[in-house]
Every structure is written in C-alpha cells, then in structure tokens.
Short mmCIF file of C-alpha atoms in Angstrom, two decimals:
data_model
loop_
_atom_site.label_atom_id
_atom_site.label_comp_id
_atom_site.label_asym_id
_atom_site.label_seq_id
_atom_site.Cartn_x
_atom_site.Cartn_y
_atom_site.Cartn_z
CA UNK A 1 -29.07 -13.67 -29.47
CA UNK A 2 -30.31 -14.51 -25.76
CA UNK A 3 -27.65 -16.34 -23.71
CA UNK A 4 -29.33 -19.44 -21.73
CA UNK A 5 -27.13 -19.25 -18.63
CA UNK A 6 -26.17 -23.30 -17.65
CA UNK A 7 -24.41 -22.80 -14.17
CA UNK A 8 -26.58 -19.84 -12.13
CA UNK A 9 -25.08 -18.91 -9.35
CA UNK A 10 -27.94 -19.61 -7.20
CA UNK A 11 -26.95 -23.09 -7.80
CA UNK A 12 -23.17 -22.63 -6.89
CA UNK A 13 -23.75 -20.55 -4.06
CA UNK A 14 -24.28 -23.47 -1.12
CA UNK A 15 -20.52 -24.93 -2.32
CA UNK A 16 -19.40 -21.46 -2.27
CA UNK A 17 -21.16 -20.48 1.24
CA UNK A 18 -19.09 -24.29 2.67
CA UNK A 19 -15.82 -23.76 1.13
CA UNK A 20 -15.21 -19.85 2.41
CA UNK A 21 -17.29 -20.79 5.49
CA UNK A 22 -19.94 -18.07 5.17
CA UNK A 23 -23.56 -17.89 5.86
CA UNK A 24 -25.31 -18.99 3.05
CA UNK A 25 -28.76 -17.16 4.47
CA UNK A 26 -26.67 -14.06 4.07
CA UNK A 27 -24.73 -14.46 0.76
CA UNK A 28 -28.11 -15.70 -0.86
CA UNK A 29 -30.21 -12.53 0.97
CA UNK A 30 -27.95 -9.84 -1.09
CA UNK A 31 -27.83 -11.86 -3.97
CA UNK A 32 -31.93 -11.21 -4.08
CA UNK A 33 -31.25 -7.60 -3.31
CA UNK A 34 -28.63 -7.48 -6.24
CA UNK A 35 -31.31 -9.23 -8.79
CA UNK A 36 -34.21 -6.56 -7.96
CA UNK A 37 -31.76 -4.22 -8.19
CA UNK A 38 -33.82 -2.27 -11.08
CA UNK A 39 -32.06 0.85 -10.71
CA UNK A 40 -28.52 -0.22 -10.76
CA UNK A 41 -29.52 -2.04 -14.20
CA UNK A 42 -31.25 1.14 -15.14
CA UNK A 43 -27.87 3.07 -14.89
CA UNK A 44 -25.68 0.89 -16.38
CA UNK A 45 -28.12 0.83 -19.49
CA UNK A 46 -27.65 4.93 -19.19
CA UNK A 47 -24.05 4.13 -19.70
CA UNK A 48 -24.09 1.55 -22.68
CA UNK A 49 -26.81 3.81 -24.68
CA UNK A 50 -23.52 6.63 -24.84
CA UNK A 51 -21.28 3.68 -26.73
CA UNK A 52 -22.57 3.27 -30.58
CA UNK A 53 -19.98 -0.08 -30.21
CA UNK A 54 -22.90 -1.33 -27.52
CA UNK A 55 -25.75 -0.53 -30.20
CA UNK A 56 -29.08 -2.19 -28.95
CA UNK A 57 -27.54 -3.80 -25.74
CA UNK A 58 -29.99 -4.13 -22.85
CA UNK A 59 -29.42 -5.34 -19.86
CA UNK A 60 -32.48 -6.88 -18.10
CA UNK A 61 -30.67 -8.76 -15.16
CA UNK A 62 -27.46 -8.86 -13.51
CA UNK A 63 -27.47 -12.32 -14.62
CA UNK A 64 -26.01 -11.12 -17.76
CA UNK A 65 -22.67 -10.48 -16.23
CA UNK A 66 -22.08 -14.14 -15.33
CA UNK A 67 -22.41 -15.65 -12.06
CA UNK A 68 -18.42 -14.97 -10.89
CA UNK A 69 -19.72 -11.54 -11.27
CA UNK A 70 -22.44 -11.67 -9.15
CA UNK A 71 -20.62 -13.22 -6.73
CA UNK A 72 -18.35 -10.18 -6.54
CA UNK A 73 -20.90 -8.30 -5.82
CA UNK A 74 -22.32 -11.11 -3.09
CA UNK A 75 -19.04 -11.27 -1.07
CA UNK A 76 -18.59 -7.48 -0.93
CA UNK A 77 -21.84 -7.11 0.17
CA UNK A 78 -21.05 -10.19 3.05
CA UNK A 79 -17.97 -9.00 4.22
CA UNK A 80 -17.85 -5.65 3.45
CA UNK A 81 -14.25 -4.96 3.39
CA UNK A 82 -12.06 -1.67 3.11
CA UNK A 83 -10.06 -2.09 1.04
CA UNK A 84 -10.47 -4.03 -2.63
CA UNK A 85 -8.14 -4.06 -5.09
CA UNK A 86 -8.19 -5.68 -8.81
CA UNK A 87 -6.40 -5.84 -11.75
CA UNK A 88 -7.60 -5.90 -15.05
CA UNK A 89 -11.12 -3.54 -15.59
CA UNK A 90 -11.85 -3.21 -19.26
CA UNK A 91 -15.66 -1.99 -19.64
CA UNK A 92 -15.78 -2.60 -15.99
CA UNK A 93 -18.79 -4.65 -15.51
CA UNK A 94 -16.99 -6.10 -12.58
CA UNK A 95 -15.97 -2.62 -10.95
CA UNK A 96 -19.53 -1.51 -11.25
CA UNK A 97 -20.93 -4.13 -9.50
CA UNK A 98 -18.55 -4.41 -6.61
CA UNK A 99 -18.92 -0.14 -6.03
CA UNK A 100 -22.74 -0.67 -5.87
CA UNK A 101 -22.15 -3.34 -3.23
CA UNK A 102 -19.24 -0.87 -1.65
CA UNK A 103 -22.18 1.98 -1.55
CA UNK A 104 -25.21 -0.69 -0.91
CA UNK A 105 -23.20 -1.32 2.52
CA UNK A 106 -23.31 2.31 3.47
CA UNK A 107 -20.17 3.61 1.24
CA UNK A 108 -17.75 1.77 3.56
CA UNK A 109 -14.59 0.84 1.38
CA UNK A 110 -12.86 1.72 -1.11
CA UNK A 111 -12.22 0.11 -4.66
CA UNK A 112 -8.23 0.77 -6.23
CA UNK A 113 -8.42 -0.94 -9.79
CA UNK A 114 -5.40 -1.38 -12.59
CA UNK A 115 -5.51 -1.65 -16.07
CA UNK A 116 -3.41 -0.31 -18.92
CA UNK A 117 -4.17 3.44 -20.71
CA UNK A 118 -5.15 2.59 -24.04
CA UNK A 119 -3.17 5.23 -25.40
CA UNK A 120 -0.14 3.14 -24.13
CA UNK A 121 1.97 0.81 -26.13
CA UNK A 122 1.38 -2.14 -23.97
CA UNK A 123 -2.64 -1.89 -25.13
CA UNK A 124 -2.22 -1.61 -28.19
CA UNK A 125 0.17 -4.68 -28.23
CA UNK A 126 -2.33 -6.37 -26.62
CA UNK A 127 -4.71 -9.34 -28.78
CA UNK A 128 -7.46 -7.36 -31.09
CA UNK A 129 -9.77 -9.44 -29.34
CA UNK A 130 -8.68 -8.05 -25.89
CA UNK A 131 -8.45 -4.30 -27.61
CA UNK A 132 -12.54 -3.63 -27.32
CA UNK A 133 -13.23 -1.01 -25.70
CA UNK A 134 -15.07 1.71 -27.53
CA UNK A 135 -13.80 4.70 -29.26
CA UNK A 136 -11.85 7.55 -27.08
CA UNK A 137 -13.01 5.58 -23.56
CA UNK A 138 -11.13 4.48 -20.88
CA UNK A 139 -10.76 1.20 -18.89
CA UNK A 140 -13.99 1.31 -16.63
CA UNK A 141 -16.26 3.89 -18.65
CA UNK A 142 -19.24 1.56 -17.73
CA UNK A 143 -19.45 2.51 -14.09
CA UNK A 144 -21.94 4.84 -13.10
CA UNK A 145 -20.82 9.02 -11.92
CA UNK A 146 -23.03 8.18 -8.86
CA UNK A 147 -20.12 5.35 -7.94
CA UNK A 148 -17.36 6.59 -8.64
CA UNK A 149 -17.04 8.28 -5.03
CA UNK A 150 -15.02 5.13 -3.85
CA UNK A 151 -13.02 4.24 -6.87
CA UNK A 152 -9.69 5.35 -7.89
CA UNK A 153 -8.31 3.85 -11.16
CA UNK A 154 -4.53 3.86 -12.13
CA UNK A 155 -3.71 3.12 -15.38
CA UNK A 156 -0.41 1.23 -15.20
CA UNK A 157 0.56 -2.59 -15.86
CA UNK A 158 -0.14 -4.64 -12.94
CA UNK A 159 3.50 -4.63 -11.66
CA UNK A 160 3.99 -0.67 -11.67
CA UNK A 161 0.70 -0.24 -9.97
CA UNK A 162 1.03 -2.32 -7.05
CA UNK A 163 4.38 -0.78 -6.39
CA UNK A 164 1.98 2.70 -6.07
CA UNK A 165 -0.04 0.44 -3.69
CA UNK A 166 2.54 -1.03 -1.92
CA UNK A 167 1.03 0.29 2.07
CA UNK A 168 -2.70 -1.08 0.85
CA UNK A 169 -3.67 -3.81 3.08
CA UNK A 170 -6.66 -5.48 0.92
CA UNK A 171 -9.29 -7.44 2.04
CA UNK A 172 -10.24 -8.41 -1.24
CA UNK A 173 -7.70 -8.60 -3.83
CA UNK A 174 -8.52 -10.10 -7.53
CA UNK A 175 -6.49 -10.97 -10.41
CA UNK A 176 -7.82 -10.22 -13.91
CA UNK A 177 -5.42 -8.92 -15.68
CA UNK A 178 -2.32 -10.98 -17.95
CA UNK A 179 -3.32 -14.58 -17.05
CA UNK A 180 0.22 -15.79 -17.91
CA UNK A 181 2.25 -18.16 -15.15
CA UNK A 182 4.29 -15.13 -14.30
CA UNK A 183 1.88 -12.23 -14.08
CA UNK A 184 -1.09 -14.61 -12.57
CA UNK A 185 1.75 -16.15 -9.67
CA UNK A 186 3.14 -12.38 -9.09
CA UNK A 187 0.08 -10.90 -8.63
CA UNK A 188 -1.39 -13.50 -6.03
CA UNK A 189 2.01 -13.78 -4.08
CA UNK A 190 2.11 -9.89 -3.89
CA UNK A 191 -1.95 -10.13 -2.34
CA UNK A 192 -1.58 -13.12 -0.37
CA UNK A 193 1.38 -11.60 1.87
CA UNK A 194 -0.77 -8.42 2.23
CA UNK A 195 -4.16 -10.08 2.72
CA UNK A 196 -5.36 -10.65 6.35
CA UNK A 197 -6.69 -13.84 7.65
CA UNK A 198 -10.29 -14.78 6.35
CA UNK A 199 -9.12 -12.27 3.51
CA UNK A 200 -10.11 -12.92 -0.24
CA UNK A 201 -8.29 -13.76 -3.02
CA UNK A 202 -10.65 -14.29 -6.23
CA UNK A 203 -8.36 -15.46 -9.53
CA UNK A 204 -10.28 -15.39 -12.85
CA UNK A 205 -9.75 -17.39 -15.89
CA UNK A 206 -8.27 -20.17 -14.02
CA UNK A 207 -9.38 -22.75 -16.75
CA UNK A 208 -6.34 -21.25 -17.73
CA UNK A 209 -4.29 -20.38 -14.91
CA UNK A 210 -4.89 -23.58 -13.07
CA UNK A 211 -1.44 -25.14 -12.91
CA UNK A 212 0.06 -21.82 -11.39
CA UNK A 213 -2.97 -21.69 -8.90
CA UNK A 214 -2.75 -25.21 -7.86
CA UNK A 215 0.93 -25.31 -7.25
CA UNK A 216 0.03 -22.35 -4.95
CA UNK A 217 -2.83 -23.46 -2.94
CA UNK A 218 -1.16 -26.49 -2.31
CA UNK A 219 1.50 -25.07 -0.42
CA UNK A 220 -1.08 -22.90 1.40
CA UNK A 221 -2.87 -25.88 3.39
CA UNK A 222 -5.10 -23.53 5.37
CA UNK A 223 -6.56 -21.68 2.26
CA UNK A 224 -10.28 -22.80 1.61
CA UNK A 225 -11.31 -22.23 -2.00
CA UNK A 226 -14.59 -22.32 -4.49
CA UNK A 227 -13.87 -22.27 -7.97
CA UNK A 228 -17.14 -21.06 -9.71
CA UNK A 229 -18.22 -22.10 -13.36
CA UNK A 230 -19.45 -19.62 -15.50
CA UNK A 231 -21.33 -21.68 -18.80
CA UNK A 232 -23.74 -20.34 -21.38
CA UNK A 233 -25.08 -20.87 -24.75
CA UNK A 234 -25.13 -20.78 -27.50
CA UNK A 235 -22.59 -20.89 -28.44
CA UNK A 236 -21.69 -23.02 -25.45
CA UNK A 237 -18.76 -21.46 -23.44
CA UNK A 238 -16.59 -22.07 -20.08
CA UNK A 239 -14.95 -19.94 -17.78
CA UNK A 240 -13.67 -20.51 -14.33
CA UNK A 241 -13.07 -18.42 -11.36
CA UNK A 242 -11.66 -19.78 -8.04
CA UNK A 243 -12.27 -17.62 -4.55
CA UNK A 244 -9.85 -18.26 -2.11
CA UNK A 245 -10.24 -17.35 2.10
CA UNK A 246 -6.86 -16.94 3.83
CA UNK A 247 -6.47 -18.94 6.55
#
C-alpha cells in the first residue's frame, strides 16, 4: 500500500532552519543531494532483498523513512560533527542515513549507537510489536558494509552503554530507545551535560515523551528547539520528534 506522506520535510524545514538558527540555503542544498541520492537507495534495497521478513519492499525515495529521518541525515550533513551518538537502532534506517551523511562529508565523524542483543532477556521482554527484526539479525543489519567504517555498535541497555561512553563528548546525541519518563529524562540529562554549545539533542517519540521533555527545556531557557511532525496515510498516523541546539 503506498504511504501519501502529509508533513514533507521540505515543508518543515524553514521552522527548523529559524529555531536551531541554521542556514536554510544549506540544510535544504543536502536535503536535494540526499533525495537524488540513487545509489544510497540502491544499497539499502541490496540489504532488504537478503531479509524474506522485507519480501517485495522497495524503496524508491528517502522519503520513505519519514521526514525526522531525513532530517538526520540534513543536520549531519550541516554541521558535520565528530562525534554522534544514539540509542535505540533496530533495522537501522536511521544509522544508515546519518553514516552516508558522516561519509558524504568526507568520512569525518564517527557514529557510537546502543541497542539491546536480541539474544538478551531484556529483548525478548520487550512488546512483540517492538521484537521485529528478522530472523538471526542484529540491531542495524540494514546499513550498508561500505558504511560501516565509522560505526561501532554496542549492544547493551542504554544505561550500561553510556557508562562504556562515559569520555565521548557528542555533538549530536539522540534518544530512541525506552521512551519511558525515566529512561527518556536519563538519557537527555546524561547528553546535555556532555554536549557542547550549539550541540544537538534530537528526542524521538515525544508525542509521547512530551511532559518529561517540556519540564526539561523549560529549565534550559537558552535551548532553541523544532519539534518535527512525521504524518502519513493511510492509515493516518503521527509521530513527533523535537531537535534541540544547546545554548
């Protein structure tokens, strides 16, 4: 069934550009390159043909991956930092596109991502409907050999891994693991004292999280943030993810 996608990001992109106080020539400029980007689509589709669970998926656009996505990939590519760190991978749609913007800006940075093992107990706790990914893979088996130069993936719980990455200084950090109060506040107290000024904090699934994020930013007066809305149908769906610059 084709997804009609009701908030592009093209159309989110000049709030976006205001709020983090970033060109918007440049963040729409790379989000051009990323859409005629026919051979990063071309090697992600390399990856889903190996996964019978992704039987006659075909990606034509990188507006598939919704527009919080995209703007991963958009920021990267804008302020090309060294360090990124994120929790929460799963196929890693997200990881893929942030390495491609990590090698599209000369391989400068490097990408440190958490998620559980799913041979752990904690996964398999975990909702069915979070417990997808296909047979005998692990978290991030989307992401292309030719990226994987500047990733490093640790398969821990949030809270054990960022005690291995205690001495990483981020410039992006983002939160997509356990979107419960406690895990969501943890995680962005634990970035935001590490983060440098004009770093990045990206939270997803704050249609969720939003009463812990709030609380936060507004006891952080100099923080600027964008939450972008990810919509499509049918069926007709909502997620939110808010990008916050350190001030």
């Amino acid at each position: 069934m084709t997804r009609k996608i009701l908030a592009p990001l093209e159309d989110q992109l000049p709030a976006l550009a205001e709020a983090l106080r970033l060109p918007l020539v440049s963040l729409q400029f790379h989000l051009r390159d990323l859409r005629c980007d026919a051979e990063f689509i071309g090697m992600l589709n390399r990856e889903v043909a190996t996964a019978p669970s992704f039987d006659g998926t075909r990606f034509v656009s990188s507006r598939e991956f919704r527009a919080w996505r995209e703007a991963l990939y958009v920021l990267v590519r804008a302020m090309r930092p060294r360090v990124v760190i994120e929790t929460g991978v799963h196929h890693g749609f997200s990881t893929a596109l942030i390495l491609r913007a990590i090698q599209k800006n000369g391989h400068e940075g490097a990408l440190f991502s958490l998620d559980l093992d799913p041979a752990d107990e904690d996964y398999r706790k975990l909702d069915k409907s979070l417990r997808t990914l296909p047979p005998d893979r692990l978290p991030g088996w989307i992401v292309p050999d030719e990226l994987r130069g500047a990733h490093a993936l640790l398969l821990q719980p949030s809270r054990m891994g960022l005690r291995v990455l205690e001495d990483r200084r981020p410039d992006i950090f983002i939160h997509d693991s356990d979107h419960g109060a406690a895990n969501v506040l943890h995680e962005i107290l634990w970035a935001w004292e590490r983060l440098p000024k004009d770093g990045l904090l990206v939270v997803d699934n704050t249609e969720e999280s939003w009463g812990v994020v709030s609380d936060f930013l507004s006891r952080r007066l100099l923080a600027r943030y964008h939450t972008i809305v990810n919509v499509s149908a049918p069926p007709e769906a909502r997620w939110e993810t808010t990008f916050v610059m350190k001030g």
